[in-house]
């Protein structure tokens, strides 16, 4: 429930933000359209007004005298003014596209032509060659005057006037269209956005549900299936699935490990119990007691080593504060371990070594000793009578001067199919041959390698011997 509410709220949030931005953009667009068309409209109307008045200017002339014949012949209008005549050419336009023009007395009264708003125009003083704006009832009027003094008509003015409403009529149709179309588009976009957001969030819901199922049911095998795709959500699901793979593996390994531990400990415990029961059953002679105690001591040794190894594993997992890494002379260390291990007189096996001088690495002395001891102990344990063990430490030119530690023997060898398994915890190829082995030695070596950022590899021939290589990448 919580998850689905959360999902819906994200969907709502996305839609809300998206709608707000969209509304802002449409409002801004509408305002811009309105402003621009109004400015364009005003300029167009004013230009048309000026053009018309200027055209008319040349169509007005004053004559002091004029013959009757001229008066009869001509289509032009002749009006008596003072001692002469004003000729109004027939090209004089009095009304066009809402613009009115006329000749006015200087007191604002119309002499001839068309006056669209006598009350207003009478109040506006004349101004030569200037567009004036006058407002009445919320409507702007544009007025343009030319003095006719230049045409010997002192006291007369040419005036043109137009109201803004004229231009607004054309503009408002564009505005009306935008006012209807834009909100419709915005509503479509918001609904579309809401549906789209829901679709986008569906994979997240899927991820949430799977995570919840895993959390509640502890079923680590569940995976998210978003179908084909490679967007961020598919990548997230992929990463989640990879993480679950690793988690499931380590969980299984952990399960396997604890069951192996209890299984491995059960054997020595059973032996100890059986031995105790047998010895306590009745009175025994001294040899029997000693034999029983020796068996118990052997099992105790075995268990102690196992517990010690397990402790070491968990310490290794905890990190560098328990086994600090320090600069050390690996050559000297390998040599001293070999000197000590060569003292063991096992099956007449000869241990020799060759160490390149002055090889230094960053590592933990105690862990490196443990690693080498384990490898040499195995080489003794699985070596043939009067065989040999070679330990080598060198910088390998072919491997970019990396440090290689090699432990080679001519013992029983390892079958290729066992190559990987021998590094698993508690794995023993043939437990009857391992004697005191716990099956933890090589996995410990591998863990120490991992701790040092080193690699371990094996080359072996059954019946001929084995060679373990540890490559330090430093
Ligand atoms: P164990 O305590 O059994 O020796 P390890 O983890 O050290 O456990 O080794 C795992 C198995 O690998 C051994 O049981 C053995 O069969 C095999 N093995 C390890 N080292 C060698 C070697 N040098 N030669 C042959 N087999 C080996």
XYZ file of C-alpha atoms and ligand atoms in Angstrom:
501
model
C 0.000 0.000 0.000
C 2.745 2.379 1.041
C 4.610 1.676 -2.153
C 1.661 2.279 -4.444
C 0.812 5.548 -2.644
C 4.413 6.630 -3.065
C 4.311 5.757 -6.747
C 1.119 7.730 -7.281
C 2.529 10.714 -5.526
C 5.554 10.760 -7.841
C 3.210 10.484 -10.789
C 1.127 13.371 -9.459
C 4.197 15.441 -8.711
C 5.567 14.949 -12.215
C 2.195 15.842 -13.745
C 1.796 18.854 -11.498
C 5.214 20.250 -12.283
C 4.809 19.530 -15.944
C 1.343 21.212 -15.972
C 2.606 24.254 -14.104
C 5.445 24.717 -16.555
C 3.064 24.184 -19.464
C 0.581 26.701 -18.059
C 3.338 29.200 -17.535
C 4.578 28.709 -21.103
C 1.059 29.076 -22.570
C 0.368 32.162 -20.490
C 3.666 33.636 -21.602
C 2.946 32.714 -25.242
C -0.515 34.262 -25.081
C 0.820 37.440 -23.512
C 3.576 37.643 -26.146
C 1.133 37.023 -29.002
C -1.128 39.712 -27.598
C 1.692 42.211 -27.080
C 3.330 41.617 -30.462
C 0.101 41.696 -32.469
C -0.999 44.833 -30.633
C 2.289 46.573 -31.393
C 2.173 45.476 -35.034
C -1.461 46.499 -35.272
C -0.769 49.978 -33.834
C 2.112 50.513 -36.211
C 0.080 49.338 -39.230
C -2.855 51.578 -38.337
C -0.608 54.606 -37.708
C 1.298 54.054 -40.971
C -1.944 53.779 -42.933
C -3.216 56.968 -41.255
C -0.063 58.944 -42.099
C -0.072 57.647 -45.683
C -3.670 58.663 -46.230
C -3.267 62.193 -44.810
C -0.017 62.775 -46.756
C -1.709 61.634 -49.992
C -4.607 63.956 -49.343
C -2.235 66.873 -48.695
C -1.377 67.099 -52.383
C -5.037 66.929 -53.365
C -5.937 70.274 -51.735
C -5.118 73.549 -53.539
C -6.138 77.181 -53.207
C -7.050 79.385 -56.157
C -7.750 83.076 -55.856
C -9.649 83.068 -59.112
C -11.205 80.411 -61.216
C -13.176 80.576 -64.475
C -16.742 79.323 -64.725
C -15.675 77.021 -67.566
C -13.107 75.406 -65.334
C -15.705 74.947 -62.614
C -18.071 73.194 -65.031
C -15.475 71.061 -66.737
C -13.801 69.592 -63.750
C -14.868 66.648 -61.514
C -12.951 68.168 -58.643
C -14.749 69.851 -55.820
C -14.424 73.625 -55.522
C -15.352 75.280 -52.271
C -15.412 78.963 -51.629
C -12.912 79.987 -48.968
C -12.213 83.575 -48.001
C -11.669 85.439 -51.302
C -10.915 82.409 -53.402
C -11.584 78.712 -53.921
C -10.282 75.527 -52.423
C -9.946 72.756 -54.924
C -10.480 69.300 -53.444
C -9.174 66.853 -56.008
C -11.329 63.817 -56.741
C -8.372 61.648 -55.475
C -8.897 63.094 -51.984
C -9.953 60.134 -49.795
C -12.322 60.874 -46.941
C -12.873 57.320 -45.670
C -10.887 54.135 -46.122
C -10.314 51.055 -43.924
C -11.886 52.841 -40.957
C -9.653 55.912 -41.347
C -11.491 59.206 -41.763
C -9.940 62.373 -43.146
C -11.072 65.933 -43.673
C -10.127 69.578 -43.820
C -10.695 71.356 -40.517
C -10.851 74.900 -39.264
C -8.217 75.637 -36.642
C -10.953 75.597 -33.931
C -11.431 71.871 -34.587
C -14.658 72.110 -36.631
C -14.898 70.175 -39.872
C -14.754 72.222 -43.061
C -15.020 69.403 -45.537
C -14.556 65.612 -45.442
C -15.397 63.079 -42.812
C -15.232 63.460 -39.024
C -15.628 60.133 -37.116
C -15.883 61.667 -33.628
C -16.547 65.453 -33.645
C -16.752 65.752 -29.825
C -13.341 64.203 -29.299
C -11.524 65.681 -32.248
C -12.650 69.187 -31.418
C -10.843 68.939 -28.097
C -7.519 67.713 -29.548
C -5.274 70.638 -30.562
C -3.636 70.441 -34.007
C -0.002 69.372 -34.253
C 1.726 69.376 -37.619
C 3.190 66.037 -38.814
C 2.719 64.216 -35.485
C 0.583 61.191 -34.635
C -1.296 62.011 -31.440
C -3.128 59.518 -29.267
C -6.300 60.411 -27.449
C -8.332 58.065 -25.267
C -12.094 57.907 -24.991
C -14.202 55.181 -23.318
C -11.141 52.943 -23.051
C -10.443 53.192 -26.767
C -7.370 54.850 -28.251
C -7.792 57.260 -31.157
C -4.853 58.093 -33.409
C -4.912 61.523 -34.977
C -2.555 62.904 -37.618
C -2.579 66.537 -38.758
C -0.933 68.554 -41.503
C -1.116 72.337 -41.620
C -2.376 73.643 -44.974
C -0.544 76.977 -44.460
C 1.955 75.845 -47.101
C -0.952 75.691 -49.609
C -1.816 79.349 -48.885
C -4.591 78.130 -46.655
C -3.694 79.681 -43.325
C -6.091 78.599 -40.611
C -7.006 75.295 -42.261
C -5.734 71.842 -41.265
C -5.787 68.445 -42.852
C -6.680 65.871 -40.222
C -6.991 62.115 -40.299
C -8.298 59.987 -37.411
C -8.764 56.299 -36.724
C -9.783 54.344 -33.656
C -7.776 51.399 -32.361
C -10.912 49.258 -32.462
C -10.427 49.086 -36.194
C -7.185 47.101 -35.834
C -8.406 45.201 -32.832
C -11.174 43.611 -34.853
C -8.558 41.754 -36.933
C -6.312 41.111 -33.951
C -8.996 39.703 -31.710
C -9.749 36.876 -34.146
C -6.115 35.711 -33.815
C -6.353 36.139 -30.050
C -9.650 34.288 -29.872
C -8.143 31.396 -31.798
C -5.136 31.312 -29.482
C -7.322 31.627 -26.376
C -9.327 28.564 -27.380
C -6.588 26.503 -28.991
C -3.913 26.932 -26.348
C -5.993 25.798 -23.321
C -7.253 22.816 -25.336
C -3.681 21.904 -26.208
C -2.633 22.386 -22.576
C -5.421 20.073 -21.350
C -4.427 17.452 -23.936
C -0.784 17.759 -22.897
C -1.634 17.433 -19.180
C -3.812 14.352 -19.701
C -1.188 12.882 -22.043
C 1.543 13.729 -19.527
C -0.360 12.013 -16.716
C -0.807 8.835 -18.778
C 2.819 8.987 -19.956
C 4.124 9.489 -16.402
C 2.108 6.439 -15.324
C 3.715 4.393 -18.096
C 7.185 5.619 -17.225
C 6.697 4.764 -13.564
C 5.329 1.290 -14.220
C 8.828 -0.322 -14.222
C 9.603 1.385 -10.898
C 6.437 -0.131 -9.502
C 7.583 -3.484 -10.813
C 10.981 -3.010 -9.141
C 9.316 -1.993 -5.875
C 6.983 -4.952 -5.890
C 9.804 -7.411 -6.559
C 11.935 -5.831 -3.817
C 8.975 -6.065 -1.445
C 8.290 -9.715 -2.362
C 11.955 -10.538 -1.771
C 11.924 -8.653 1.524
C 8.744 -10.279 2.796
C 9.106 -13.779 1.378
C 12.914 -14.006 1.641
C 12.825 -15.548 -1.828
C 16.186 -14.514 -3.191
C 15.593 -16.212 -6.544
C 13.051 -13.564 -7.630
C 14.161 -11.232 -10.431
C 12.733 -8.152 -12.129
C 11.567 -8.689 -15.691
C 10.983 -5.411 -17.563
C 11.120 -6.965 -21.029
C 13.410 -5.631 -23.744
C 14.888 -2.124 -23.431
C 18.029 -0.286 -22.442
C 16.929 2.881 -20.702
C 17.961 3.934 -17.183
C 15.180 1.893 -15.569
C 16.180 -1.245 -17.472
C 19.745 -0.612 -16.353
C 18.547 -0.154 -12.770
C 16.595 -3.424 -12.991
C 19.669 -5.116 -14.502
C 21.874 -3.855 -11.653
C 19.266 -4.937 -9.127
C 19.147 -8.434 -10.671
C 22.958 -8.646 -10.700
C 23.014 -7.604 -7.067
C 20.425 -10.277 -6.276
C 22.541 -12.875 -8.131
C 25.537 -12.010 -5.966
C 23.424 -11.883 -2.837
C 21.839 -15.247 -3.593
C 25.246 -16.781 -4.305
C 26.824 -15.486 -1.116
C 23.716 -16.460 0.851
C 23.891 -19.998 -0.581
C 27.641 -20.110 0.092
C 27.020 -18.950 3.640
C 24.363 -21.649 4.096
C 26.634 -24.252 2.592
C 29.499 -23.077 4.793
C 27.599 -23.312 8.061
C 26.243 -26.735 7.156
C 29.792 -27.826 6.194
C 31.186 -26.490 9.471
C 28.655 -28.355 11.565
C 29.166 -31.469 9.485
C 32.963 -31.283 9.777
C 32.823 -30.714 13.527
C 30.339 -33.510 14.016
C 32.873 -36.209 13.002
C 35.543 -35.454 15.660
C 32.844 -34.846 18.272
C 31.290 -38.256 17.512
C 34.695 -39.887 17.698
C 35.379 -38.256 21.082
C 31.909 -39.264 22.365
C 32.288 -42.858 21.158
C 35.752 -43.076 22.660
C 34.504 -41.736 26.023
C 31.511 -44.111 26.066
C 33.752 -47.052 25.245
C 36.326 -46.239 27.905
C 33.763 -45.508 30.602
C 31.750 -48.652 29.931
C 33.893 -50.732 32.225
C 37.309 -50.808 33.827
C 40.085 -50.736 31.217
C 43.738 -51.369 31.431
C 46.281 -48.556 31.247
C 47.144 -48.998 27.511
C 43.478 -48.710 26.562
C 43.114 -45.480 28.545
C 46.239 -44.057 26.942
C 45.068 -45.047 23.466
C 41.626 -43.481 24.070
C 43.162 -40.288 25.392
C 45.491 -40.089 22.387
C 42.518 -40.446 20.039
C 40.656 -37.743 21.929
C 43.735 -35.496 21.826
C 44.098 -36.007 18.033
C 40.457 -35.080 17.501
C 40.841 -32.077 19.760
C 43.843 -30.977 17.685
C 41.868 -31.402 14.527
C 38.963 -29.384 15.888
C 41.223 -26.670 17.265
C 42.917 -26.232 13.890
C 39.572 -26.067 12.164
C 38.206 -23.517 14.628
C 41.425 -21.511 14.333
C 41.166 -21.516 10.544
C 37.512 -20.480 10.667
C 38.415 -17.635 13.001
C 41.092 -16.544 10.592
C 38.618 -16.531 7.715
C 36.273 -14.275 9.600
C 39.156 -11.969 10.616
C 40.301 -11.781 6.987
C 36.809 -10.784 5.973
C 36.823 -8.035 8.583
C 39.775 -6.253 6.956
C 43.078 -4.571 7.396
C 43.009 -3.553 11.075
C 43.728 -7.117 12.204
C 46.322 -7.888 9.552
C 47.915 -4.530 8.707
C 49.735 -4.297 5.384
C 53.338 -3.190 5.641
C 56.376 -2.976 3.397
C 58.313 -6.192 3.821
C 61.251 -8.100 2.443
C 59.483 -11.032 0.795
C 62.774 -12.644 -0.261
C 63.997 -12.841 3.351
C 60.654 -14.063 4.611
C 60.292 -16.869 2.039
C 63.819 -18.003 2.745
C 63.293 -18.131 6.526
C 60.027 -20.124 6.142
C 61.820 -22.573 3.833
C 64.706 -22.970 6.280
C 62.226 -23.882 9.038
C 60.089 -26.150 6.876
C 63.141 -28.012 5.544
C 63.788 -29.200 9.086
C 60.646 -31.347 8.915
C 61.746 -34.827 8.073
C 58.686 -36.063 6.114
C 58.845 -39.138 3.878
C 62.448 -38.351 3.030
C 61.285 -35.406 0.881
C 63.937 -32.780 0.050
C 62.918 -29.127 0.150
C 65.053 -26.602 -1.696
C 64.500 -23.005 -2.699
C 65.786 -20.191 -4.846
C 64.811 -16.621 -4.036
C 65.639 -13.539 -6.077
C 67.135 -10.964 -3.706
C 65.469 -7.786 -2.543
C 61.882 -8.413 -3.531
C 59.706 -6.154 -1.453
C 55.945 -6.117 -1.322
C 53.230 -4.572 0.774
C 51.644 -7.315 2.819
C 51.017 -8.991 6.134
C 53.989 -11.080 7.373
C 51.886 -13.483 9.430
C 49.510 -14.156 6.522
C 52.309 -14.708 3.993
C 53.969 -17.162 6.432
C 50.635 -18.936 6.801
C 50.148 -19.111 3.048
C 53.588 -20.530 2.310
C 53.398 -22.960 5.233
C 50.084 -24.306 3.940
C 51.447 -24.812 0.423
C 54.657 -26.510 1.600
C 52.717 -28.668 4.102
C 50.472 -29.858 1.267
C 53.486 -30.556 -0.923
C 54.879 -32.755 1.893
C 51.520 -34.368 2.611
C 50.800 -35.244 -1.015
C 54.434 -35.771 -2.026
C 55.991 -39.086 -2.916
C 58.571 -40.799 -0.693
C 62.060 -39.351 -1.255
C 60.587 -36.792 -3.606
C 61.387 -33.104 -3.816
C 59.802 -29.683 -3.328
C 61.072 -26.517 -5.046
C 60.137 -23.068 -3.787
C 60.976 -20.178 -6.136
C 60.546 -16.455 -5.762
C 61.271 -14.239 -8.770
C 60.228 -11.271 -10.812
C 58.753 -12.499 -14.059
C 59.917 -10.370 -17.008
C 57.250 -11.943 -19.252
C 54.530 -10.813 -16.836
C 55.585 -7.175 -16.655
C 58.003 -7.734 -13.792
C 55.367 -9.108 -11.447
C 56.444 -11.027 -8.374
C 55.818 -14.780 -8.610
C 55.996 -17.231 -5.731
C 56.015 -20.828 -6.918
C 55.731 -24.049 -4.894
C 56.371 -27.127 -6.971
C 56.451 -30.805 -6.014
C 56.727 -34.158 -7.741
C 53.931 -35.698 -5.664
C 50.636 -37.368 -6.550
C 49.375 -34.418 -8.623
C 45.812 -33.243 -9.078
C 43.327 -34.298 -11.747
C 42.218 -31.408 -14.031
C 38.559 -31.745 -12.952
C 39.642 -31.090 -9.342
C 41.589 -27.915 -10.184
C 38.865 -25.539 -9.090
C 37.232 -27.622 -6.392
C 40.356 -27.977 -4.262
C 40.077 -24.268 -3.417
C 36.575 -24.715 -1.959
C 36.289 -24.774 1.812
C 36.357 -28.301 3.306
C 36.937 -29.887 -0.087
C 39.299 -32.840 -0.064
C 40.016 -34.961 -3.117
C 40.496 -38.111 -1.128
C 39.900 -37.644 2.599
C 41.491 -41.021 3.413
C 44.848 -39.658 2.132
C 44.820 -36.285 3.840
C 45.526 -37.554 7.335
C 45.275 -34.531 9.591
C 44.033 -32.230 6.787
C 40.894 -30.171 7.308
C 40.162 -29.208 3.708
C 40.614 -25.549 4.630
C 44.292 -25.099 3.715
C 43.962 -24.065 0.048
C 40.844 -21.959 0.569
C 42.828 -20.111 3.245
C 45.701 -19.631 0.727
C 43.224 -18.289 -1.806
C 41.676 -15.945 0.762
C 45.133 -14.613 1.718
C 45.882 -14.048 -1.992
C 42.618 -12.102 -2.359
C 43.588 -10.068 0.710
C 46.877 -9.114 -0.978
C 45.323 -8.522 -4.385
C 47.227 -11.534 -5.699
C 46.186 -14.406 -7.962
C 46.717 -18.119 -7.475
C 46.920 -20.635 -10.285
C 47.790 -24.292 -10.538
C 49.458 -26.482 -13.102
C 49.424 -30.186 -12.344
C 49.724 -33.638 -13.863
C 48.225 -36.541 -11.892
C 51.023 -38.879 -10.860
C 53.744 -36.380 -11.795
C 53.375 -33.455 -9.428
C 51.843 -30.022 -8.952
C 52.956 -26.438 -9.194
C 51.142 -23.593 -7.422
C 51.842 -20.038 -8.653
C 51.043 -16.927 -6.676
C 51.281 -13.716 -8.668
C 51.459 -10.449 -6.751
C 50.166 -7.500 -8.800
C 52.337 -4.897 -7.073
P 43.655 -30.553 3.067
O 43.523 -30.184 4.480
O 42.840 -31.702 2.641
O 45.062 -30.612 2.587
P 43.582 -28.318 1.311
O 42.547 -27.272 1.105
O 44.930 -27.861 1.693
O 42.975 -29.317 2.300
O 43.667 -29.096 -0.037
C 42.531 -29.552 -0.701
C 42.825 -30.763 -1.510
O 43.671 -30.436 -2.589
C 43.559 -31.823 -0.748
O 42.631 -32.678 -0.119
C 44.362 -32.528 -1.797
O 43.607 -33.575 -2.375
C 44.598 -31.490 -2.861
N 45.948 -30.956 -2.814
C 46.358 -29.832 -2.215
N 47.699 -29.638 -2.403
C 48.132 -30.661 -3.141
C 49.398 -31.043 -3.690
N 50.505 -30.310 -3.503
N 49.464 -32.151 -4.420
C 48.357 -32.903 -4.638
N 47.128 -32.625 -4.162
C 47.019 -31.503 -3.412
